mmCIF file of N, CA and C in Angstrom:
data_model
loop_
_atom_site.group_PDB
_atom_site.id
_atom_site.type_symbol
_atom_site.label_atom_id
_atom_site.label_comp_id
_atom_site.label_asym_id
_atom_site.label_seq_id
_atom_site.Cartn_x
_atom_site.Cartn_y
_atom_site.Cartn_z
ATOM 1 N N MET T 625 8.333 27.908 -16.477
ATOM 2 C CA MET T 625 7.604 26.938 -17.432
ATOM 3 C C MET T 625 6.692 26.113 -16.790
ATOM 4 N N ARG T 626 5.558 25.963 -17.267
ATOM 5 C CA ARG T 626 4.382 25.138 -16.689
ATOM 6 C C ARG T 626 4.412 23.754 -17.185
ATOM 7 N N TRP T 627 4.278 22.825 -16.440
ATOM 8 C CA TRP T 627 4.179 21.436 -16.689
ATOM 9 C C TRP T 627 2.751 20.924 -16.675
ATOM 10 N N HIS T 628 1.737 21.553 -16.226
ATOM 11 C CA HIS T 628 0.489 21.172 -16.065
ATOM 12 C C HIS T 628 -0.459 22.358 -16.674
ATOM 13 N N PRO T 629 -1.807 21.926 -17.142
ATOM 14 C CA PRO T 629 -2.628 22.817 -17.643
ATOM 15 C C PRO T 629 -3.003 23.857 -16.544
ATOM 16 N N LYS T 630 -3.355 25.110 -16.979
ATOM 17 C CA LYS T 630 -3.862 26.092 -15.948
ATOM 18 C C LYS T 630 -4.977 25.453 -15.296
ATOM 19 N N GLY T 631 -4.936 25.605 -13.984
ATOM 20 C CA GLY T 631 -5.986 25.125 -13.065
ATOM 21 C C GLY T 631 -5.815 23.757 -12.572
ATOM 22 N N TYR T 632 -4.715 23.153 -12.922
ATOM 23 C CA TYR T 632 -4.537 21.786 -12.503
ATOM 24 C C TYR T 632 -3.366 21.651 -11.489
ATOM 25 N N GLY T 633 -2.781 22.730 -10.963
ATOM 26 C CA GLY T 633 -1.723 22.770 -10.128
ATOM 27 C C GLY T 633 -2.262 22.435 -8.769
ATOM 28 N N GLY T 634 -1.452 22.613 -7.712
ATOM 29 C CA GLY T 634 -1.783 22.348 -6.371
ATOM 30 C C GLY T 634 -0.889 21.461 -5.635
ATOM 31 N N GLN T 635 -1.340 21.201 -4.497
ATOM 32 C CA GLN T 635 -0.359 20.354 -3.706
ATOM 33 C C GLN T 635 -0.556 18.743 -3.850
ATOM 34 N N ARG T 636 0.608 18.123 -3.867
ATOM 35 C CA ARG T 636 0.586 16.601 -4.090
ATOM 36 C C ARG T 636 0.301 16.144 -2.651
ATOM 37 N N ARG T 637 -0.631 15.091 -2.678
ATOM 38 C CA ARG T 637 -0.990 14.443 -1.308
ATOM 39 C C ARG T 637 0.237 13.422 -1.114
ATOM 40 N N ASP T 638 0.555 13.277 0.273
ATOM 41 C CA ASP T 638 1.483 12.210 0.545
ATOM 42 C C ASP T 638 0.899 10.934 0.390
ATOM 43 N N PRO T 639 1.670 9.812 0.318
ATOM 44 C CA PRO T 639 1.305 8.493 0.111
ATOM 45 C C PRO T 639 0.246 8.048 1.150
ATOM 46 N N ASP T 640 0.535 8.389 2.524
ATOM 47 C CA ASP T 640 -0.460 7.842 3.614
ATOM 48 C C ASP T 640 -1.836 8.492 3.345
ATOM 49 N N GLN T 641 -1.795 9.733 2.962
ATOM 50 C CA GLN T 641 -3.136 10.402 2.633
ATOM 51 C C GLN T 641 -3.836 9.779 1.422
ATOM 52 N N VAL T 642 -3.195 9.354 0.489
ATOM 53 C CA VAL T 642 -3.711 8.659 -0.593
ATOM 54 C C VAL T 642 -4.279 7.358 -0.268
ATOM 55 N N LYS T 643 -3.497 6.596 0.546
ATOM 56 C CA LYS T 643 -4.080 5.180 1.179
ATOM 57 C C LYS T 643 -5.444 5.494 1.979
ATOM 58 N N ARG T 644 -5.206 6.534 2.981
ATOM 59 C CA ARG T 644 -6.368 6.801 3.774
ATOM 60 C C ARG T 644 -7.549 7.266 2.995
ATOM 61 N N ASP T 645 -7.481 8.049 2.037
ATOM 62 C CA ASP T 645 -8.502 8.314 1.092
ATOM 63 C C ASP T 645 -9.171 7.089 0.324
ATOM 64 N N GLY T 646 -8.252 6.250 -0.109
ATOM 65 C CA GLY T 646 -8.609 5.096 -0.907
ATOM 66 C C GLY T 646 -9.630 4.333 0.072
ATOM 67 N N TRP T 647 -9.096 4.098 1.268
ATOM 68 C CA TRP T 647 -9.811 3.209 2.190
ATOM 69 C C TRP T 647 -11.227 3.785 2.511
ATOM 70 N N ARG T 648 -11.242 5.175 2.934
ATOM 71 C CA ARG T 648 -12.515 5.708 3.318
ATOM 72 C C ARG T 648 -13.481 5.954 2.176
ATOM 73 N N GLU T 649 -12.916 6.160 0.928
ATOM 74 C CA GLU T 649 -13.847 6.490 -0.219
ATOM 75 C C GLU T 649 -14.138 5.194 -1.175
ATOM 76 N N GLN T 650 -13.362 4.249 -1.019
ATOM 77 C CA GLN T 650 -13.557 3.171 -2.007
ATOM 78 C C GLN T 650 -13.445 1.757 -1.383
ATOM 79 N N GLY T 651 -13.056 1.722 0.004
ATOM 80 C CA GLY T 651 -12.824 0.409 0.511
ATOM 81 C C GLY T 651 -11.557 -0.263 0.005
ATOM 82 N N VAL T 652 -10.542 0.469 -0.398
ATOM 83 C CA VAL T 652 -9.414 -0.187 -0.898
ATOM 84 C C VAL T 652 -8.289 -0.111 0.025
ATOM 85 N N LEU T 653 -7.669 -1.157 0.362
ATOM 86 C CA LEU T 653 -6.614 -1.195 1.446
ATOM 87 C C LEU T 653 -5.284 -1.404 0.855
ATOM 88 N N ALA T 654 -4.284 -0.530 1.064
ATOM 89 C CA ALA T 654 -2.989 -0.744 0.722
ATOM 90 C C ALA T 654 -1.996 -0.697 1.728
ATOM 91 N N VAL T 655 -1.453 -1.964 2.007
ATOM 92 C CA VAL T 655 -0.658 -2.237 3.102
ATOM 93 C C VAL T 655 0.650 -2.679 2.827
ATOM 94 N N SER T 656 1.701 -2.088 3.489
ATOM 95 C CA SER T 656 3.111 -2.708 3.202
ATOM 96 C C SER T 656 3.419 -3.635 4.280
ATOM 97 N N LEU T 657 4.108 -4.822 3.892
ATOM 98 C CA LEU T 657 4.440 -5.707 4.861
ATOM 99 C C LEU T 657 5.569 -5.192 5.810
ATOM 100 N N GLU T 658 6.267 -4.116 5.445
ATOM 101 C CA GLU T 658 7.215 -3.488 6.185
ATOM 102 C C GLU T 658 6.769 -2.417 7.209
ATOM 103 N N ASP T 659 5.361 -2.166 7.147
ATOM 104 C CA ASP T 659 4.879 -1.052 7.971
ATOM 105 C C ASP T 659 5.083 -1.379 9.541
ATOM 106 N N ALA T 660 5.844 -0.484 10.064
ATOM 107 C CA ALA T 660 6.249 -0.623 11.478
ATOM 108 C C ALA T 660 5.116 -0.624 12.396
ATOM 109 N N ARG T 661 3.942 -0.126 12.080
ATOM 110 C CA ARG T 661 2.852 0.003 12.892
ATOM 111 C C ARG T 661 2.097 -1.393 13.091
ATOM 112 N N LEU T 662 2.529 -2.336 12.307
ATOM 113 C CA LEU T 662 1.979 -3.652 12.324
ATOM 114 C C LEU T 662 2.623 -4.655 13.131
ATOM 115 N N THR T 663 1.972 -5.384 13.971
ATOM 116 C CA THR T 663 2.595 -6.643 14.724
ATOM 117 C C THR T 663 2.930 -7.531 13.721
ATOM 118 N N TRP T 664 3.721 -8.534 14.235
ATOM 119 C CA TRP T 664 4.063 -9.747 13.354
ATOM 120 C C TRP T 664 2.819 -10.477 12.927
ATOM 121 N N PRO T 665 1.849 -10.882 13.893
ATOM 122 C CA PRO T 665 0.629 -11.490 13.407
ATOM 123 C C PRO T 665 -0.060 -10.779 12.203
ATOM 124 N N GLU T 666 -0.110 -9.474 12.357
ATOM 125 C CA GLU T 666 -0.778 -8.651 11.424
ATOM 126 C C GLU T 666 -0.141 -8.586 10.089
ATOM 127 N N ARG T 667 1.168 -8.522 10.072
ATOM 128 C CA ARG T 667 1.934 -8.558 8.841
ATOM 129 C C ARG T 667 1.770 -10.105 8.189
ATOM 130 N N GLU T 668 1.829 -11.159 8.980
ATOM 131 C CA GLU T 668 1.604 -12.434 8.439
ATOM 132 C C GLU T 668 0.066 -12.533 7.799
ATOM 133 N N LEU T 669 -0.874 -12.053 8.409
ATOM 134 C CA LEU T 669 -2.025 -11.978 7.759
ATOM 135 C C LEU T 669 -2.259 -11.277 6.555
ATOM 136 N N VAL T 670 -1.489 -10.179 6.400
ATOM 137 C CA VAL T 670 -1.423 -9.414 5.348
ATOM 138 C C VAL T 670 -0.739 -10.271 4.185
ATOM 139 N N ARG T 671 0.420 -10.910 4.472
ATOM 140 C CA ARG T 671 1.175 -11.742 3.616
ATOM 141 C C ARG T 671 0.314 -12.800 3.104
ATOM 142 N N GLN T 672 -0.426 -13.551 3.990
ATOM 143 C CA GLN T 672 -1.191 -14.599 3.595
ATOM 144 C C GLN T 672 -2.416 -14.137 2.577
ATOM 145 N N LEU T 673 -2.970 -13.138 2.825
ATOM 146 C CA LEU T 673 -3.998 -12.537 1.894
ATOM 147 C C LEU T 673 -3.643 -12.203 0.753
ATOM 148 N N GLY T 674 -2.210 -11.497 0.657
ATOM 149 C CA GLY T 674 -1.713 -11.222 -0.566
ATOM 150 C C GLY T 674 -1.436 -12.396 -1.528
ATOM 151 N N GLU T 675 -0.864 -13.432 -0.876
ATOM 152 C CA GLU T 675 -0.569 -14.556 -1.476
ATOM 153 C C GLU T 675 -1.925 -15.403 -2.021
ATOM 154 N N LYS T 676 -3.012 -15.412 -1.164
ATOM 155 C CA LYS T 676 -4.238 -16.026 -1.750
ATOM 156 C C LYS T 676 -4.777 -15.307 -2.811
ATOM 157 N N LEU T 677 -4.861 -13.947 -2.759
ATOM 158 C CA LEU T 677 -5.413 -13.220 -3.889
ATOM 159 C C LEU T 677 -4.668 -13.001 -5.119
ATOM 160 N N TYR T 678 -3.205 -12.986 -4.869
ATOM 161 C CA TYR T 678 -2.361 -12.701 -6.065
ATOM 162 C C TYR T 678 -1.242 -13.538 -6.420
ATOM 163 N N GLY T 679 -1.049 -14.570 -5.461
ATOM 164 C CA GLY T 679 0.104 -15.464 -5.677
ATOM 165 C C GLY T 679 1.299 -15.095 -4.781
ATOM 166 N N PRO T 680 2.310 -15.920 -4.756
ATOM 167 C CA PRO T 680 3.570 -15.425 -4.099
ATOM 168 C C PRO T 680 4.250 -14.346 -4.780
ATOM 169 N N ARG T 681 4.931 -13.663 -3.889
ATOM 170 C CA ARG T 681 5.807 -12.541 -4.431
ATOM 171 C C ARG T 681 7.097 -13.283 -4.987
ATOM 172 N N PRO T 682 7.586 -12.600 -6.008
ATOM 173 C CA PRO T 682 8.845 -13.258 -6.644
ATOM 174 C C PRO T 682 9.961 -13.684 -5.599
ATOM 175 N N SER T 683 10.107 -12.784 -4.440
ATOM 176 C CA SER T 683 11.052 -13.193 -3.529
ATOM 177 C C SER T 683 10.784 -14.153 -2.584
ATOM 178 N N ASP T 684 9.364 -14.558 -2.512
ATOM 179 C CA ASP T 684 8.955 -15.632 -1.750
ATOM 180 C C ASP T 684 9.077 -17.084 -2.383
ATOM 181 N N GLU T 685 9.041 -17.065 -3.750
ATOM 182 C CA GLU T 685 9.087 -18.370 -4.478
ATOM 183 C C GLU T 685 10.312 -19.043 -4.193
ATOM 184 N N GLY T 686 10.235 -20.470 -4.083
ATOM 185 C CA GLY T 686 11.428 -21.324 -3.810
ATOM 186 C C GLY T 686 11.641 -21.795 -2.361
ATOM 187 N N GLY T 687 10.343 -21.652 -1.663
ATOM 188 C CA GLY T 687 10.382 -22.194 -0.286
ATOM 189 C C GLY T 687 10.959 -21.135 0.713
ATOM 190 N N ARG T 688 10.692 -21.421 1.961
ATOM 191 C CA ARG T 688 11.080 -20.663 3.140
ATOM 192 C C ARG T 688 12.388 -21.178 3.747
ATOM 193 N N HIS T 689 13.121 -20.226 4.415
ATOM 194 C CA HIS T 689 14.202 -20.647 5.121
ATOM 195 C C HIS T 689 13.894 -20.202 6.541
ATOM 196 N N GLY T 690 14.410 -21.369 7.400
ATOM 197 C CA GLY T 690 14.239 -21.092 8.876
ATOM 198 C C GLY T 690 13.308 -21.927 9.586
#
């Protein structure tokens, strides 16, 4: 049974490839705060940018602990 029109099959790209293509082709950056490749200062910068552009995440509301 086919789930796609003829000619629209093929391989799915992995999420990192989609992110890489988005950055290279459109200048769009998708970054996870949990990405192990980032250092703490880099993750903090990403978090601050996200809050500035889109507001706090639901899990961040209500203050910080620590």
